Amino acid sequence: MTTISLVAGNCGRGRGYEDGRFEFRSNLYLGKDFLASDLFNNNPFRRRANGCLSKALKGFENGNGRMFRVIARVKKGKKHDYPWPDNIDLDIKDGHLTYLSHFKPLAEKPKPVTLPFEKPLVDLEKKIIEVCRMADETGLDFTDQIGALENKYQQALKDLYTHLTPIQRLAIARHPNRPTALDHILNITEKWVELHGDRAGYDDPAMVTGIGTMDGKSYMFIGQQKGRNTKENIFRNFAMPTPHGYRKALRMMKYADHHGLPIITFVDTPGAYADLKSEELGQGEAIAHNLRTMFGLKVPIVTVVVGEGGSGGALAIACPNKLFMLENSVLYVASPEACAAILWKSSQAAPKAAEKLRITAQEHYKRKIADGIIPEPLGGAHADPVWTSQQIRLAITQAMDELTKMDTEELLRHRMLKFRSIGGFQEGKPVDPERKRNMKPSDASMLNAADIESDLEKLKKNILEAKVPSDPITDQAIEKLKQDVDNEVTRAFISMGLQEKLESLKLELSRASDNQTLNRNLKVKVDKLMQEFKQNLSRPGAYLGLKQKLEKLSMVSRLIEQKEKGEKLKAEINQKIPSKIKEKLEQLETAQANLSKGDPLEEDLVAEAVKAKKELIEVLKSANLEIVGVAKRKAAAELQEKIVNVKKEIDGEIERVIDVAGLHGKIEELKAEMAIDSSSPKVEKLQAEIKEEIRTALDDTALKQKVENLRREFATSSEEVIDDKVIAENGRW
């Protein structure tokens, strides 16, 4: 709404104020014939060339002989975000146009932030400060002590930052004081003009664009901008661009392509902003459009990853001819926390996920994704931002010198070949059209199926062969299994979001009295919690490691119970069998052994065996035992032949997988390394890689079924006894 106010003032040209008002002045002489209708009637007024509205009125002097003037001001909305000043220096020599940028120097230096793995360095810093304070207070000379401590600090700093783990590099890339894209741009450019807007109604502050010069050459700069404090991070949306930001970047890329300006992009984002509004506005389409367009730009493109680059949000401005990464920067498809939550159902596995994702600059350079690693000072880029920026400028300048020498066709082909060379492929190897691939386990504690079966077989063997009721080794293994199950259950409760309920219930149980009503209520709560836990546990594909361990523990418990029952039953039977029958059974076992050697069997002994068998059955019936039947042991030769056939089939399947996966080269390399030193770390690494690739590619479902059937057949045959021994089946005789 436009308003008009009448105030006293000087007449002049219409001008704008900082609050958004625009003032139009006119000489309106007030006299006795002045009427309100004269002011608002358009006909008597005439517009001057300078934009003032005026009318000469009769009786322009009042009683005191003074002259009055009327000024009309028109208020229009709020002020523009980037007002241009009255006097613009069109021939700016250096610096940047500050009135076009929200980025201003911080009033206060950022507070130092100590990362968790840097705590040993903090202790040394405190010691140095304390010794310096003592030297100031006492006036004594502590130069040697301070020098020794500083040398120790530098050595510790060097040792720490030359052996960083992937998760530690990720923490440095996310450091709150790490220099941002605009910090680097202002450090490396002589002149800089920030440009705004996607020409569709919005200017995304998470994406910054502009034109700057280096060594007298103009470049188009595009980057994702993080904040230097909480207020800036909220304003910049934590460097997570919306579709408007990617369309702004696209507009600037096309502008640079039209005017022949080389493009430099800075990647520093956890990913594109994935809220509902962004999806409605076409987040995926905006990113895809950028990817397609970047491959067709006819100007050189250089990308520098200065912090973290997350998924497609980073790739939307990172399809260059040359990709550089700062030493402690990271580039990933999904953040380690998200990856751990998806695969292992717990964010505690983030360090493991960071290692498996290969997110560091060193890994990307090794795989030829990054074309170079830009060094950082010890302590990270925030330790010396200006020096880091100069290293970035040096890398960009060298890359641009190389790329600007190429013609358009060569430049486009260079960019295409860079991305085509990432990864690998094989030719000339047959591919099984019906080959199936199994998904990898999605639990942090998921053990290899073969390892679980092996452990279970060992436990079964120890339990069944134990001469005494309790075996220390077996008891220790069972106790360890119980502890593992307890830990897995605790982690499962946490990942299901039931930890708070469980702790609250434990607290109530500890305070519970003998009141029956209270105990009944607690029982209902416990049942409800366990029902919710079991429901989450029963989801297909969830908590597979815990399920396998619970199965293993249940199997062991059943075996121990059966063992105890069998020992008790055996003792009762031995007490009831007369000594004469025992002697006859011993004679029969001796005769059976002689028969297996080829000795003839006496007829009298056969008759005695038949008689002893009948007497044994009568004794067992008198002990209230049910006789299931009598059977002979299966032929060992037949079982051995089946085992050999299954082993051949497994070996053949492994050979086929080695051929398909192309592992012969690695196997030869492993043999060569083992010939040199069989215990070297490289040998272990190669063995692990080969096993993992074979395990991933092997379709072992059918083989496992055959092995399981063979195992059951062997177990059944081992339960059966020779002619005159009774079968044991499920506790019956």
XYZ file of C-alpha atoms in Angstrom:
733
model
C 0.000 0.000 0.000
C 1.349 3.450 -0.910
C 1.053 6.236 1.669
C 1.602 9.999 1.320
C 2.918 12.128 4.166
C 3.281 15.905 4.296
C 6.385 17.176 6.048
C 8.378 20.367 5.994
C 11.696 20.263 4.182
C 13.715 21.476 1.229
C 12.643 20.912 -2.309
C 14.883 18.791 -4.473
C 15.156 15.615 -6.434
C 13.377 12.485 -5.316
C 15.768 10.207 -3.467
C 15.642 6.857 -1.656
C 16.184 6.250 2.034
C 17.690 3.265 3.774
C 14.305 2.258 5.199
C 12.920 1.839 1.676
C 11.041 5.159 1.417
C 11.226 7.215 -1.735
C 10.736 11.010 -1.315
C 9.231 13.203 -3.998
C 9.462 16.934 -3.129
C 7.607 19.938 -4.607
C 7.272 23.645 -3.830
C 3.679 23.971 -2.700
C 2.999 27.494 -1.467
C 0.217 27.544 1.101
C -2.043 30.559 1.312
C -5.561 31.529 2.271
C -6.986 30.082 -0.978
C -5.370 26.675 -0.374
C -7.855 23.822 -0.229
C -7.371 20.092 0.284
C -9.085 19.479 -3.027
C -6.382 21.459 -4.757
C -3.704 19.129 -3.391
C -5.274 15.880 -4.528
C -6.735 17.090 -7.790
C -4.548 15.922 -10.650
C -5.545 18.577 -13.164
C -3.915 21.636 -11.570
C -0.672 19.738 -11.024
C 2.032 19.390 -13.575
C 4.950 16.957 -13.517
C 8.361 18.488 -13.702
C 11.278 16.977 -15.476
C 12.935 16.143 -12.171
C 9.945 14.057 -11.014
C 8.453 16.587 -8.524
C 4.760 17.398 -8.425
C 4.051 21.081 -7.888
C 1.400 23.826 -8.106
C 1.863 27.520 -7.607
C -0.812 28.801 -5.269
C -2.110 32.310 -4.690
C -1.192 33.974 -1.431
C 2.019 32.109 -0.956
C 2.991 34.076 2.132
C 1.476 33.741 5.557
C 0.949 36.468 8.083
C 4.607 36.511 9.073
C 5.783 36.758 5.511
C 7.343 33.263 5.658
C 7.020 30.737 2.883
C 5.854 27.107 3.457
C 6.776 24.045 1.415
C 5.083 20.631 1.213
C 6.963 17.354 0.665
C 5.288 14.071 -0.356
C 6.995 10.791 0.510
C 6.012 7.442 -0.966
C 6.864 4.284 1.063
C 7.389 1.125 -0.942
C 7.866 -2.295 0.750
C 11.093 -3.311 2.457
C 14.502 -2.385 1.172
C 16.307 -4.536 -1.384
C 18.757 -7.071 -0.007
C 21.671 -5.715 -2.022
C 21.263 -1.927 -2.507
C 23.662 -0.360 -4.965
C 25.415 2.757 -3.600
C 25.021 6.175 -5.223
C 28.614 6.298 -6.438
C 29.947 3.040 -7.872
C 33.596 2.704 -8.781
C 33.393 0.949 -12.127
C 37.158 0.607 -12.357
C 37.785 -1.280 -9.095
C 41.414 -2.337 -8.832
C 41.238 -4.935 -6.054
C 39.052 -6.234 -3.242
C 35.402 -7.154 -3.645
C 32.058 -5.431 -3.755
C 31.027 -5.849 -0.113
C 27.571 -4.383 -0.646
C 26.725 -7.362 -2.888
C 27.621 -9.988 -0.290
C 26.339 -11.031 3.102
C 29.793 -12.415 3.882
C 31.474 -10.010 6.297
C 34.542 -10.394 8.542
C 33.663 -11.845 11.926
C 33.656 -9.354 14.785
C 35.336 -11.920 17.058
C 37.749 -14.721 16.337
C 36.127 -18.162 16.454
C 36.608 -20.084 19.676
C 39.143 -22.928 19.478
C 37.538 -26.358 19.186
C 39.358 -29.503 20.299
C 38.483 -32.744 18.540
C 38.358 -35.909 20.698
C 41.539 -37.431 19.275
C 43.467 -34.167 19.864
C 43.264 -34.326 23.681
C 46.919 -35.452 24.116
C 47.973 -32.265 22.295
C 45.849 -30.153 24.642
C 47.678 -31.589 27.655
C 51.025 -30.615 26.129
C 49.722 -27.118 25.341
C 48.646 -26.694 28.949
C 52.103 -27.714 30.146
C 53.767 -25.193 27.824
C 51.435 -22.414 28.999
C 52.037 -23.318 32.626
C 55.833 -23.248 32.224
C 55.638 -19.888 30.404
C 53.487 -18.501 33.218
C 55.994 -19.725 35.812
C 58.801 -18.073 33.855
C 56.898 -14.765 33.797
C 56.063 -14.906 37.505
C 59.444 -16.031 38.834
C 61.723 -14.386 36.284
C 63.705 -17.615 35.927
C 64.994 -18.925 32.614
C 62.909 -21.896 31.399
C 63.976 -21.620 27.768
C 65.306 -25.179 27.580
C 62.201 -26.689 29.172
C 59.883 -24.675 26.932
C 61.889 -25.623 23.838
C 61.806 -29.312 24.787
C 58.050 -29.192 25.353
C 57.486 -27.384 22.048
C 59.591 -29.953 20.193
C 57.622 -32.712 21.885
C 54.371 -30.992 20.906
C 55.438 -30.644 17.254
C 56.500 -34.294 17.125
C 53.221 -35.434 18.694
C 51.291 -33.243 16.249
C 53.202 -34.700 13.315
C 52.724 -38.286 14.503
C 49.016 -37.715 15.059
C 48.269 -36.045 11.726
C 50.327 -38.465 9.635
C 48.415 -41.507 10.927
C 44.817 -40.310 10.841
C 41.978 -42.796 10.477
C 39.122 -42.125 8.017
C 36.707 -41.156 10.800
C 39.284 -38.704 12.190
C 39.733 -37.084 8.770
C 35.953 -36.773 8.568
C 35.968 -34.961 11.934
C 38.608 -32.521 10.622
C 36.601 -31.942 7.417
C 33.613 -31.015 9.613
C 35.622 -28.818 11.990
C 33.570 -25.694 12.896
C 36.567 -23.389 12.277
C 37.519 -24.890 8.918
C 37.770 -22.179 6.204
C 34.726 -21.989 3.968
C 34.407 -21.586 0.199
C 34.156 -17.781 0.429
C 37.191 -17.675 2.733
C 39.239 -19.412 0.048
C 37.756 -17.306 -2.774
C 38.595 -14.012 -1.045
C 42.102 -15.282 -0.241
C 42.987 -16.273 -3.813
C 41.259 -13.570 -5.909
C 42.356 -9.994 -6.552
C 38.854 -8.851 -7.508
C 35.586 -10.568 -6.644
C 31.936 -9.803 -7.402
C 29.273 -12.064 -5.926
C 26.250 -12.777 -8.136
C 22.841 -13.809 -6.866
C 19.581 -15.463 -7.784
C 18.306 -18.256 -9.993
C 16.068 -15.844 -12.022
C 13.087 -17.837 -10.794
C 12.321 -15.918 -7.628
C 14.825 -17.008 -4.989
C 18.483 -16.639 -3.995
C 19.773 -19.681 -2.107
C 22.467 -18.556 0.372
C 23.826 -22.115 0.649
C 25.192 -21.789 -2.901
C 27.502 -18.844 -3.658
C 28.497 -17.757 -7.147
C 30.450 -14.880 -8.622
C 33.218 -13.675 -10.902
C 36.761 -13.204 -9.653
C 40.218 -12.648 -11.080
C 43.508 -14.412 -10.454
C 46.690 -13.150 -12.098
C 44.574 -10.840 -14.258
C 42.391 -13.681 -15.628
C 38.668 -13.870 -14.906
C 37.015 -17.038 -13.604
C 33.504 -18.059 -12.587
C 33.499 -19.295 -8.987
C 30.739 -21.573 -7.657
C 30.742 -23.098 -4.202
C 28.679 -24.441 -1.328
C 28.975 -22.151 1.671
C 28.939 -23.243 5.302
C 28.486 -20.863 8.205
C 31.218 -19.852 10.639
C 28.880 -19.790 13.620
C 25.381 -20.939 14.538
C 23.655 -17.855 13.125
C 25.455 -18.140 9.777
C 24.855 -21.891 9.605
C 21.133 -21.352 10.016
C 21.209 -18.623 7.348
C 23.271 -20.820 4.979
C 21.153 -23.896 5.804
C 24.340 -25.709 6.866
C 25.553 -25.661 3.224
C 22.687 -27.873 2.065
C 21.397 -26.287 -1.167
C 17.787 -26.341 -2.307
C 16.783 -26.674 -5.996
C 17.072 -22.878 -6.244
C 20.771 -23.147 -5.349
C 21.500 -25.735 -8.022
C 19.566 -23.719 -10.607
C 21.540 -20.628 -9.641
C 24.757 -22.620 -10.172
C 23.398 -23.846 -13.510
C 22.620 -20.288 -14.612
C 26.165 -19.175 -13.769
C 27.668 -22.157 -15.586
C 25.759 -21.267 -18.732
C 26.787 -17.631 -18.322
C 30.451 -18.660 -17.990
C 30.158 -20.973 -20.989
C 28.645 -18.170 -23.084
C 31.369 -15.671 -22.163
C 34.265 -18.156 -22.180
C 35.054 -17.945 -18.441
C 36.755 -21.014 -16.926
C 34.757 -22.462 -14.015
C 36.116 -23.207 -10.527
C 33.825 -24.995 -8.055
C 34.293 -25.568 -4.321
C 32.544 -28.568 -2.779
C 31.666 -28.444 0.932
C 28.253 -29.897 1.737
C 26.801 -32.819 3.691
C 24.331 -33.222 0.811
C 21.374 -31.613 -0.900
C 18.572 -30.403 1.367
C 16.043 -33.245 1.387
C 12.959 -31.656 2.894
C 9.455 -31.985 1.508
C 9.462 -28.548 -0.128
C 12.727 -29.223 -1.970
C 11.369 -32.502 -3.293
C 8.218 -30.735 -4.461
C 10.358 -28.153 -6.282
C 12.325 -30.860 -8.109
C 15.533 -31.448 -6.166
C 16.464 -34.563 -8.127
C 15.663 -32.944 -11.475
C 17.794 -29.886 -10.631
C 20.793 -32.063 -9.722
C 20.369 -34.254 -12.805
C 20.114 -31.180 -15.041
C 23.402 -29.865 -13.610
C 25.137 -33.196 -14.222
C 24.000 -33.317 -17.832
C 24.890 -29.707 -18.515
C 28.365 -29.840 -16.966
C 29.476 -32.586 -19.343
C 28.631 -30.350 -22.302
C 30.246 -27.089 -21.153
C 32.962 -25.901 -23.527
C 35.136 -24.181 -20.916
C 37.660 -25.765 -18.508
C 36.222 -26.861 -15.138
C 38.248 -27.461 -11.968
C 36.679 -28.692 -8.723
C 38.239 -28.534 -5.266
C 36.736 -30.486 -2.351
C 37.540 -28.235 0.616
C 35.479 -30.019 3.294
C 33.002 -32.848 2.975
C 31.240 -33.759 -0.237
C 28.040 -35.684 0.234
C 26.320 -37.703 -2.470
C 24.564 -36.040 -5.407
C 24.474 -32.722 -3.576
C 28.240 -32.491 -4.097
C 28.329 -34.126 -7.518
C 25.913 -31.535 -8.935
C 28.815 -29.047 -9.171
C 31.621 -31.616 -9.364
C 31.809 -33.010 -12.911
C 35.076 -31.319 -13.867
C 38.120 -31.907 -15.999
C 40.275 -31.896 -12.871
C 39.196 -32.821 -9.345
C 41.388 -31.884 -6.391
C 40.840 -32.694 -2.730
C 42.343 -31.108 0.353
C 44.380 -33.553 2.386
C 41.736 -33.907 5.122
C 38.641 -33.590 2.950
C 36.215 -36.440 2.284
C 33.878 -37.444 -0.543
C 31.177 -40.049 -0.044
C 27.985 -41.543 -1.430
C 26.392 -41.688 2.042
C 27.730 -40.362 5.326
C 29.348 -43.023 7.557
C 26.623 -42.466 10.158
C 23.869 -43.091 7.609
C 25.706 -46.097 6.198
C 26.159 -47.596 9.691
C 22.484 -47.028 10.499
C 21.430 -48.774 7.273
C 23.831 -51.726 7.293
C 24.554 -52.304 10.974
C 21.493 -50.712 12.598
C 23.717 -48.640 14.873
C 25.615 -45.366 14.474
C 28.369 -46.806 16.682
C 29.648 -48.605 13.597
C 30.406 -45.262 11.864
C 34.235 -45.724 12.114
C 33.936 -49.117 10.432
C 31.633 -47.662 7.769
C 34.055 -44.780 7.136
C 36.831 -47.281 6.504
C 34.739 -49.456 4.201
C 33.372 -46.505 2.190
C 36.900 -45.336 1.176
C 35.958 -41.675 1.723
C 39.378 -40.049 2.178
C 41.338 -38.048 -0.390
C 44.099 -40.657 -0.368
C 41.667 -43.432 -1.329
C 40.115 -41.333 -4.096
C 43.517 -40.458 -5.502
C 44.531 -44.125 -5.423
C 41.415 -45.019 -7.426
C 41.996 -42.126 -9.895
C 38.803 -40.329 -8.897
C 40.776 -37.351 -7.594
C 43.526 -35.919 -9.805
C 45.566 -34.563 -6.915
C 45.745 -33.997 -3.155
C 46.307 -30.445 -1.925
C 48.386 -30.416 1.293
C 47.134 -28.885 4.530
C 49.172 -27.583 7.469
C 49.555 -29.840 10.502
C 46.417 -29.432 12.557
C 44.124 -29.009 9.548
C 43.261 -26.177 7.165
C 41.936 -24.052 10.044
C 45.445 -23.935 11.536
C 46.597 -21.685 8.646
C 43.742 -20.794 6.256
C 45.776 -18.347 4.131
C 48.534 -20.892 3.450
C 45.906 -23.516 2.564
C 44.208 -21.069 0.170
C 47.514 -20.372 -1.566
C 48.057 -24.110 -2.064
C 44.596 -24.294 -3.632
C 45.423 -21.354 -5.894
C 48.661 -23.020 -7.006
C 46.860 -26.262 -7.889
C 44.096 -24.415 -9.764
C 46.566 -22.254 -11.710
C 48.622 -25.257 -12.836
C 45.498 -27.180 -13.874
C 44.089 -24.204 -15.790
C 47.392 -23.689 -17.623
C 47.099 -27.274 -18.849
C 43.384 -27.180 -19.691
C 43.332 -23.817 -21.478
C 45.763 -25.193 -24.057
C 43.145 -27.739 -25.207
C 40.607 -26.960 -27.905
C 36.895 -27.473 -27.276
C 36.664 -30.998 -28.669
C 39.734 -32.142 -26.753
C 38.407 -30.550 -23.540
C 35.045 -32.339 -23.783
C 36.739 -35.652 -24.541
C 39.138 -35.166 -21.622
C 36.191 -34.670 -19.247
C 34.342 -37.672 -20.627
C 37.369 -39.978 -20.394
C 38.030 -38.933 -16.792
C 34.697 -40.348 -15.670
C 34.765 -43.317 -18.048
C 38.075 -44.437 -16.554
C 36.635 -44.636 -13.022
C 35.983 -48.252 -12.043
C 36.753 -51.186 -14.306
C 35.300 -53.877 -16.515
C 36.309 -57.222 -18.003
C 35.947 -58.583 -21.482
C 36.145 -62.137 -22.756
C 34.829 -63.767 -19.560
C 31.564 -65.737 -19.718
C 28.750 -64.424 -17.532
C 26.203 -66.807 -16.057
C 22.778 -65.348 -16.912
C 21.150 -67.134 -13.968
C 23.775 -66.219 -11.463
C 22.319 -64.993 -8.177
C 23.862 -62.513 -5.794
C 23.169 -62.602 -2.081
C 22.910 -59.386 -0.099
C 25.565 -58.898 2.538
C 24.536 -59.254 6.191
C 23.030 -56.085 7.650
C 24.130 -56.501 11.249
C 27.336 -55.229 12.915
C 27.800 -58.461 14.833
C 26.861 -60.717 11.924
C 29.264 -63.643 11.882
C 30.171 -65.706 8.884
C 27.798 -68.657 8.547
C 30.733 -71.047 8.193
C 32.310 -69.696 11.405
C 29.047 -70.115 13.319
C 28.627 -73.682 12.094
C 32.246 -74.481 12.946
C 31.900 -73.094 16.475
C 28.638 -74.960 16.959
C 30.188 -78.229 15.798
C 33.094 -77.791 18.213
C 30.731 -77.116 21.102
C 28.581 -80.128 20.199
C 31.649 -82.338 20.022
C 32.974 -81.088 23.357
C 29.600 -81.513 25.058
C 28.945 -85.010 23.692
C 32.488 -86.288 24.248
C 32.928 -84.824 27.729
C 33.625 -87.614 30.252
C 32.554 -85.468 33.187
C 29.405 -83.333 33.570
C 31.414 -80.079 33.507
C 34.326 -79.265 31.175
C 36.201 -75.951 31.871
C 36.883 -75.207 28.176
C 33.292 -75.888 27.147
C 31.922 -73.886 30.077
C 34.144 -70.946 29.125
C 32.934 -71.039 25.502
C 29.290 -71.182 26.621
C 29.820 -68.305 29.048
C 31.387 -66.211 26.280
C 28.426 -67.002 24.027
C 26.019 -65.850 26.755
C 27.931 -62.581 27.179
C 27.845 -61.969 23.410
C 24.098 -62.565 23.375
C 23.627 -60.153 26.307
C 25.621 -57.443 24.501
C 23.693 -58.015 21.267
C 20.357 -57.814 23.098
C 21.404 -54.527 24.717
C 22.399 -53.075 21.335
C 19.139 -54.317 19.828
C 17.136 -52.561 22.564
C 19.043 -49.335 21.830
C 18.528 -49.534 18.057
C 14.808 -50.300 18.564
C 14.438 -47.214 20.756
C 13.404 -49.300 23.781
C 16.390 -48.487 25.985
C 14.586 -45.779 27.976
C 11.609 -48.062 28.617
C 13.959 -50.837 29.730
C 15.864 -48.573 32.129
C 12.618 -47.205 33.543
C 11.328 -50.736 34.061
C 14.559 -51.786 35.782
C 14.234 -48.817 38.129
C 10.641 -49.733 38.965
C 11.648 -53.351 39.598
C 14.427 -52.276 41.942
C 11.942 -50.174 43.935
C 9.147 -52.723 43.821
C 7.749 -53.995 47.142
C 5.801 -57.139 47.919
C 2.566 -55.414 46.924
C 0.806 -57.897 44.627
C -0.996 -55.179 42.624
C 2.281 -53.428 41.898
C 3.930 -56.690 40.902
C 1.003 -57.467 38.624
C 1.332 -54.074 36.915
C 5.069 -54.583 36.495
C 4.451 -58.001 34.978
C 2.081 -56.443 32.433
C 4.715 -53.821 31.530
C 7.416 -56.480 31.206
C 5.206 -58.632 28.975
C 4.335 -55.624 26.815
C 8.008 -54.629 26.441
C 9.081 -58.178 25.564
C 6.241 -58.489 23.057
C 7.399 -55.277 21.332
C 11.014 -56.505 21.373
C 10.097 -59.884 19.867
C 7.937 -58.201 17.222
C 10.858 -56.000 16.111
C 13.229 -58.961 16.285
C 10.976 -61.077 14.057
C 11.159 -58.616 11.142
C 12.654 -60.295 8.046
C 16.339 -59.467 7.576
C 16.642 -57.594 10.887
C 19.141 -58.419 13.650
C 20.430 -61.517 11.867
C 23.538 -61.717 14.051
C 21.483 -61.737 17.253
C 19.107 -64.327 15.818
C 21.960 -66.649 14.889
C 23.569 -66.320 18.306
C 20.234 -66.970 20.037
C 19.785 -70.049 17.855
C 23.287 -71.195 18.725
C 22.681 -70.687 22.448
C 19.376 -72.556 22.252
C 21.060 -75.464 20.454
C 23.827 -75.619 23.072
C 21.276 -75.541 25.904
C 19.360 -78.429 24.333
C 22.559 -80.430 23.882
C 23.564 -79.919 27.506
C 20.096 -80.910 28.662
C 20.134 -84.041 26.482
C 23.637 -84.880 27.690
C 22.567 -84.636 31.313
C 19.449 -86.738 30.686
C 21.506 -89.321 28.783
C 24.104 -89.587 31.558
C 21.371 -89.985 34.179
C 19.536 -92.602 32.100
C 22.763 -94.474 31.381
C 23.553 -94.664 35.082
C 20.063 -96.016 35.863
C 20.292 -98.658 33.095
C 23.766 -99.774 34.169
C 22.446 -100.320 37.681
C 19.550 -102.490 36.443
C 21.496 -104.623 33.889
C 22.791 -107.836 35.543
C 26.501 -108.511 35.447
C 26.005 -111.688 33.369
C 24.395 -109.682 30.527
C 27.228 -107.148 30.674
C 29.777 -109.953 30.284
C 27.914 -111.337 27.281
C 27.760 -107.879 25.672
C 31.501 -107.455 26.136
C 32.100 -110.830 24.484
C 29.845 -109.793 21.625
C 31.813 -106.543 21.085
C 35.049 -108.540 21.010
C 33.572 -110.934 18.455
C 32.358 -108.010 16.344
C 35.866 -106.586 16.322
C 37.309 -109.942 15.236
C 34.645 -110.190 12.546
C 35.658 -106.825 11.112
C 39.221 -108.188 10.825
C 37.998 -111.209 8.829
C 37.928 -113.858 11.621
C 35.039 -116.386 11.484
C 32.144 -115.982 13.943
C 31.286 -118.962 16.189
C 27.689 -120.246 16.085
C 27.495 -120.573 19.873
C 28.468 -116.932 20.212
C 25.722 -115.918 17.800
C 23.143 -117.808 19.860
C 24.472 -116.185 23.018
C 24.196 -112.750 21.351
C 20.544 -113.331 20.405
C 19.778 -114.463 23.928
C 21.625 -111.478 25.454
C 19.720 -109.099 23.198
C 16.371 -110.497 24.366
C 17.424 -110.298 28.006
C 18.583 -106.661 27.507
C 15.242 -105.723 25.978
C 13.405 -107.262 28.945
C 15.609 -105.319 31.364
C 14.907 -102.055 29.532
C 11.163 -102.750 29.547
C 11.283 -103.417 33.259
C 12.879 -99.963 33.636
C 9.757 -98.399 31.970
C 11.697 -97.551 28.767
C 10.069 -97.675 25.338
C 11.926 -99.723 22.730
C 11.912 -97.849 19.432
C 13.774 -100.467 17.423
C 17.095 -101.984 16.545
C 19.249 -100.942 13.579
C 22.638 -101.540 12.012
C 25.302 -98.888 11.411
C 25.274 -97.554 7.881
C 28.105 -98.506 5.675
C 31.030 -96.164 6.284
C 32.244 -96.575 2.709
C 28.972 -95.232 1.274
C 29.048 -92.189 3.562
C 32.692 -91.539 2.754
C 31.926 -91.598 -0.955
C 29.172 -88.976 -0.495
C 31.536 -86.729 1.427
C 34.149 -86.962 -1.344
C 31.540 -86.106 -4.018
C 30.290 -83.050 -2.133
C 33.874 -81.869 -1.590
C 34.571 -82.168 -5.326
C 31.430 -80.177 -6.112
C 32.454 -77.408 -3.683
C 35.965 -77.250 -5.177
C 34.512 -77.039 -8.681
C 32.170 -74.186 -7.712
C 35.064 -72.260 -6.148
C 37.151 -72.709 -9.312
C 34.255 -71.399 -11.405
C 33.905 -68.336 -9.184
C 37.650 -67.655 -9.442
C 37.416 -67.751 -13.239
C 34.356 -65.483 -13.400
C 35.677 -62.948 -10.880
C 39.127 -62.881 -12.476
C 41.023 -63.704 -9.288
C 43.851 -65.651 -10.881
C 46.039 -62.557 -10.900
C 45.534 -61.964 -7.193
C 46.138 -65.640 -6.418
C 49.422 -65.565 -8.324
C 50.377 -62.382 -6.485
C 49.539 -64.104 -3.183
C 51.728 -67.092 -4.077
C 54.614 -64.778 -4.933
C 54.250 -62.862 -1.659
C 54.030 -66.101 0.362
C 57.226 -67.302 -1.245
C 58.927 -64.143 0.019
C 57.339 -63.891 3.480
C 54.242 -65.883 4.393
C 53.567 -63.811 7.535
C 53.679 -60.342 5.970
C 50.651 -58.004 6.312
C 50.246 -57.911 2.544
C 49.732 -61.706 2.488
C 46.999 -61.430 5.120
C 45.361 -58.552 3.225
C 45.416 -60.470 -0.089
C 43.994 -63.579 1.585
C 41.181 -61.553 3.141
C 40.358 -59.835 -0.189
C 40.296 -63.131 -2.109
C 38.101 -64.814 0.513
C 35.721 -61.858 0.589
C 35.361 -61.759 -3.222
C 34.802 -65.531 -3.388
C 32.272 -65.381 -0.569
C 30.407 -62.488 -2.237
C 30.256 -64.126 -5.671
C 29.614 -67.700 -4.490
C 26.036 -68.922 -4.642
C 26.356 -71.310 -1.716
C 22.671 -71.950 -0.948
C 22.510 -75.315 -2.702
C 25.932 -76.368 -1.403
C 24.958 -75.506 2.160
C 21.826 -77.614 1.806
C 23.859 -80.595 0.600
C 26.371 -80.225 3.435
C 23.533 -79.933 5.956
C 21.864 -83.076 4.588
C 25.185 -84.914 4.765
C 25.731 -83.732 8.323
C 22.291 -84.936 9.373
C 22.883 -88.281 7.691
C 26.190 -88.612 9.504
C 24.575 -87.661 12.835
C 21.806 -90.216 12.285
C 24.312 -92.923 11.459
C 26.391 -92.070 14.523
C 23.330 -92.508 16.753
C 22.697 -96.000 15.416
C 24.548 -98.896 17.019
C 25.534 -102.376 15.928
C 23.182 -105.308 15.950
C 22.507 -105.826 19.608
C 22.569 -102.205 20.827
C 19.352 -100.242 21.107
C 18.737 -96.960 19.132
C 18.640 -93.665 21.067
C 16.111 -91.242 19.622
C 14.859 -88.071 21.336
C 15.433 -89.511 24.786
C 13.639 -92.786 24.010
C 15.289 -96.202 23.814
